[in-house]
Amino acid sequence: MSKQCHKTIYCPKCGKVKEITLWRSLNGDLNPEAKQLLLDGNLFRFRCCQCGYQGHVDYAILYHDMTHRGMVYYVAEEAVEETRAMIDEAEQKMALDMSDYTKRIVTSQNALREKAILLEHGLDDRIIEVIKLLYLINACQKFPDASIQGVFFLVAEGKYMLDFVGEKPLCAQVPAELYTQLKEDCAAKLSAADDDEKVIDMNWARSFMRR
């Protein structure tokens, strides 16, 4: 099920009072419109009806994709370990077998959106993180003046794309064949990896590639 609440905020530009919806948990199967907002990058955005100002709100949320058997927890950095323990404790207390579920913890809105996109398209986020790492290393070498700070995966018109965050706008298309090849090449290492790891990011990819 989904859980939502309403909060009153003031427009930082004109002071107009606006009521917004906060999703404490969002079930994408039960609330497809909100799910689409997440996939499009608009779930945390708001627009003032008085002056047109657009901004973001920030709050913790659990995203649940029942169709693709995935749960993504978006929390603050300092809450990662607490969230990890909470997930394990809840499964033990409720005696739930969720071994077929992908369970992830992220600490940014972009990462939450990215994980939701990957679930939607049936892609292994571990392989995607390896691809992001490889492309990031290459981009930093080719464009040192871009001051790249991060990279995020998305799907646009059926194409796999990487959007680099930095001082210059950069993007790259990832061949679907590369994903397939890497998944085959890494199959043995992935089988030996910790299936219960909940934080899968580029730090995880660096550690994975060193093994």
Short mmCIF file of C-alpha atoms in Angstrom, two decimals:
data_model
loop_
_atom_site.label_atom_id
_atom_site.label_comp_id
_atom_site.label_asym_id
_atom_site.label_seq_id
_atom_site.Cartn_x
_atom_site.Cartn_y
_atom_site.Cartn_z
CA MET A 1 0.00 0.00 0.00
CA SER A 2 0.98 3.64 -0.37
CA LYS A 3 1.11 6.17 2.44
CA GLN A 4 0.87 9.87 1.84
CA CYS A 5 0.32 13.02 3.83
CA HIS A 6 -0.19 16.67 3.05
CA LYS A 7 2.00 19.55 4.09
CA THR A 8 1.57 23.29 3.84
CA ILE A 9 4.55 25.20 2.49
CA TYR A 10 5.21 28.82 1.57
CA CYS A 11 6.54 29.82 -1.82
CA PRO A 12 10.05 31.19 -1.22
CA LYS A 13 9.51 33.78 -3.95
CA CYS A 14 6.07 35.27 -3.29
CA GLY A 15 5.02 33.73 0.03
CA LYS A 16 1.88 32.07 -1.37
CA VAL A 17 0.63 29.17 0.77
CA LYS A 18 0.55 25.84 -1.07
CA GLU A 19 -0.47 22.36 0.02
CA ILE A 20 1.70 19.56 -1.36
CA THR A 21 1.55 15.78 -1.15
CA LEU A 22 4.37 13.87 0.52
CA TRP A 23 4.67 10.15 -0.17
CA ARG A 24 6.02 8.28 2.83
CA SER A 25 5.68 5.09 0.78
CA LEU A 26 4.73 4.83 -2.86
CA ASN A 27 3.46 1.65 -4.45
CA GLY A 28 3.97 2.15 -8.16
CA ASP A 29 1.41 -0.52 -9.08
CA LEU A 30 -1.32 1.10 -6.99
CA ASN A 31 -0.43 4.70 -7.83
CA PRO A 32 0.77 4.70 -11.46
CA GLU A 33 0.45 8.47 -11.88
CA ALA A 34 2.77 9.16 -8.94
CA LYS A 35 5.09 6.44 -10.20
CA GLN A 36 5.31 8.22 -13.56
CA LEU A 37 6.15 11.45 -11.78
CA LEU A 38 9.05 9.63 -10.12
CA LEU A 39 10.25 8.12 -13.41
CA ASP A 40 10.07 11.55 -15.08
CA GLY A 41 11.96 13.25 -12.24
CA ASN A 42 8.99 15.33 -11.09
CA LEU A 43 7.84 13.63 -7.89
CA PHE A 44 9.63 16.07 -5.57
CA ARG A 45 8.91 19.19 -7.62
CA PHE A 46 6.29 21.80 -6.88
CA ARG A 47 5.07 24.86 -8.75
CA CYS A 48 3.59 27.97 -7.20
CA CYS A 49 0.22 28.74 -8.78
CA GLN A 50 0.63 32.40 -7.85
CA CYS A 51 4.01 33.37 -9.35
CA GLY A 52 5.04 30.24 -11.25
CA TYR A 53 8.12 29.56 -9.09
CA GLN A 54 9.31 25.94 -9.31
CA GLY A 55 11.25 24.20 -6.57
CA HIS A 56 11.91 20.90 -4.84
CA VAL A 57 10.94 19.39 -1.54
CA ASP A 58 12.96 16.67 0.13
CA TYR A 59 11.79 13.81 2.34
CA ALA A 60 12.42 10.13 2.96
CA ILE A 61 10.33 7.68 0.94
CA LEU A 62 9.97 3.98 0.27
CA TYR A 63 9.27 3.09 -3.36
CA HIS A 64 7.68 -0.31 -3.97
CA ASP A 65 7.46 -1.95 -7.39
CA MET A 66 5.45 -5.14 -6.96
CA THR A 67 5.50 -6.07 -10.64
CA HIS A 68 9.29 -6.08 -10.81
CA ARG A 69 9.78 -7.23 -7.20
CA GLY A 70 11.76 -4.28 -5.93
CA MET A 71 11.86 -1.88 -2.98
CA VAL A 72 13.98 1.26 -2.81
CA TYR A 73 14.43 3.28 0.38
CA TYR A 74 15.45 6.91 -0.03
CA VAL A 75 16.92 8.17 3.25
CA ALA A 76 19.48 10.62 4.56
CA GLU A 77 23.12 9.50 4.53
CA GLU A 78 23.21 9.19 8.31
CA ALA A 79 20.16 6.90 8.27
CA VAL A 80 21.58 4.20 5.96
CA GLU A 81 22.72 1.77 8.66
CA GLU A 82 19.55 2.26 10.68
CA THR A 83 17.46 1.57 7.56
CA ARG A 84 19.52 -1.52 6.73
CA ALA A 85 18.93 -2.91 10.23
CA MET A 86 15.23 -2.02 10.08
CA ILE A 87 14.75 -3.95 6.84
CA ASP A 88 16.46 -7.05 8.25
CA GLU A 89 14.53 -6.87 11.52
CA ALA A 90 11.18 -6.43 9.76
CA GLU A 91 11.76 -9.48 7.57
CA GLN A 92 12.75 -11.60 10.57
CA LYS A 93 9.82 -10.49 12.73
CA MET A 94 7.26 -10.97 9.97
CA ALA A 95 8.91 -14.19 8.75
CA LEU A 96 8.78 -12.93 5.19
CA ASP A 97 10.59 -14.67 2.38
CA MET A 98 11.68 -11.80 0.16
CA SER A 99 14.67 -13.53 -1.40
CA ASP A 100 13.26 -12.78 -4.85
CA TYR A 101 13.08 -9.05 -4.09
CA THR A 102 15.64 -6.41 -4.98
CA LYS A 103 16.07 -4.22 -1.89
CA ARG A 104 18.10 -1.05 -2.17
CA ILE A 105 18.96 2.00 -0.06
CA VAL A 106 19.81 5.31 -1.76
CA THR A 107 20.66 8.75 -0.44
CA SER A 108 19.71 11.06 -3.32
CA GLN A 109 16.58 11.79 -5.31
CA ASN A 110 18.40 11.11 -8.56
CA ALA A 111 19.50 7.71 -7.30
CA LEU A 112 15.92 6.89 -6.28
CA ARG A 113 14.68 7.81 -9.74
CA GLU A 114 17.47 5.80 -11.33
CA LYS A 115 16.68 2.65 -9.33
CA ALA A 116 12.99 3.01 -10.21
CA ILE A 117 13.89 3.27 -13.92
CA LEU A 118 16.11 0.19 -13.70
CA LEU A 119 13.35 -1.81 -12.03
CA GLU A 120 10.88 -0.65 -14.65
CA HIS A 121 13.13 -1.89 -17.46
CA GLY A 122 14.27 -5.09 -15.76
CA LEU A 123 17.93 -4.07 -15.62
CA ASP A 124 20.48 -5.25 -13.04
CA ASP A 125 21.65 -2.15 -11.18
CA ARG A 126 24.98 -3.82 -10.36
CA ILE A 127 25.85 -4.03 -14.05
CA ILE A 128 24.67 -0.47 -14.60
CA GLU A 129 26.91 0.80 -11.80
CA VAL A 130 29.90 -0.93 -13.41
CA ILE A 131 29.03 0.70 -16.74
CA LYS A 132 28.65 4.09 -15.07
CA LEU A 133 32.06 3.70 -13.44
CA LEU A 134 33.76 2.79 -16.72
CA TYR A 135 32.16 5.69 -18.58
CA LEU A 136 32.89 8.10 -15.73
CA ILE A 137 36.60 7.24 -15.74
CA ASN A 138 36.73 7.73 -19.50
CA ALA A 139 34.77 11.01 -19.42
CA CYS A 140 36.97 12.47 -16.66
CA GLN A 141 40.05 11.67 -18.74
CA LYS A 142 38.62 13.16 -21.94
CA PHE A 143 36.94 16.21 -20.39
CA PRO A 144 38.97 17.21 -17.30
CA ASP A 145 37.57 20.76 -17.42
CA ALA A 146 34.00 19.49 -17.08
CA SER A 147 34.50 18.88 -13.34
CA ILE A 148 32.20 15.86 -13.44
CA GLN A 149 30.68 15.16 -10.02
CA GLY A 150 28.37 12.27 -10.82
CA VAL A 151 26.59 10.29 -13.50
CA PHE A 152 23.04 8.96 -13.71
CA PHE A 153 21.40 6.38 -15.94
CA LEU A 154 18.11 6.88 -17.75
CA VAL A 155 16.17 5.45 -20.66
CA ALA A 156 15.13 7.87 -23.40
CA GLU A 157 13.13 6.68 -26.40
CA GLY A 158 14.24 3.13 -25.69
CA LYS A 159 17.93 4.08 -25.59
CA TYR A 160 20.23 3.63 -22.59
CA MET A 161 21.71 7.01 -21.70
CA LEU A 162 24.14 8.40 -19.14
CA ASP A 163 23.77 11.97 -17.93
CA PHE A 164 26.94 13.44 -16.42
CA VAL A 165 26.58 16.06 -13.70
CA GLY A 166 29.22 18.75 -13.78
CA GLU A 167 30.09 22.21 -15.02
CA LYS A 168 29.48 21.22 -18.64
CA PRO A 169 26.47 19.29 -19.99
CA LEU A 170 27.63 15.85 -21.11
CA CYS A 171 25.72 12.71 -22.00
CA ALA A 172 26.51 9.38 -23.62
CA GLN A 173 24.53 6.54 -25.15
CA VAL A 174 25.27 3.07 -23.84
CA PRO A 175 24.90 0.23 -26.37
CA ALA A 176 22.45 -2.40 -25.15
CA GLU A 177 24.98 -4.98 -26.33
CA LEU A 178 27.49 -3.67 -23.77
CA TYR A 179 25.04 -4.31 -20.94
CA THR A 180 24.37 -7.83 -22.19
CA GLN A 181 28.08 -8.60 -22.63
CA LEU A 182 29.05 -7.28 -19.20
CA LYS A 183 26.24 -9.23 -17.56
CA GLU A 184 27.57 -12.41 -19.13
CA ASP A 185 31.20 -11.60 -18.30
CA CYS A 186 30.40 -10.73 -14.67
CA ALA A 187 27.97 -13.59 -14.05
CA ALA A 188 30.41 -15.68 -12.02
CA LYS A 189 31.59 -12.75 -9.90
CA LEU A 190 28.02 -11.60 -9.30
CA SER A 191 27.04 -15.09 -8.15
CA ALA A 192 29.85 -14.97 -5.61
CA ALA A 193 28.95 -11.46 -4.44
CA ASP A 194 26.80 -10.68 -1.41
CA ASP A 195 23.22 -10.94 -2.65
CA ASP A 196 21.98 -9.12 0.45
CA GLU A 197 23.95 -5.91 -0.16
CA LYS A 198 21.48 -3.04 -0.16
CA VAL A 199 23.70 -0.11 -1.13
CA ILE A 200 24.64 -0.56 -4.77
CA ASP A 201 26.42 2.51 -6.13
CA MET A 202 29.70 3.37 -7.82
CA ASN A 203 31.61 2.78 -4.58
CA TRP A 204 30.22 -0.74 -4.69
CA ALA A 205 31.25 -0.97 -8.36
CA ARG A 206 34.83 0.08 -7.54
CA SER A 207 35.04 -2.60 -4.86
CA PHE A 208 33.46 -5.19 -7.16
CA MET A 209 35.91 -4.49 -9.97
CA ARG A 210 38.90 -4.87 -7.63
CA ARG A 211 37.88 -8.40 -6.62
#
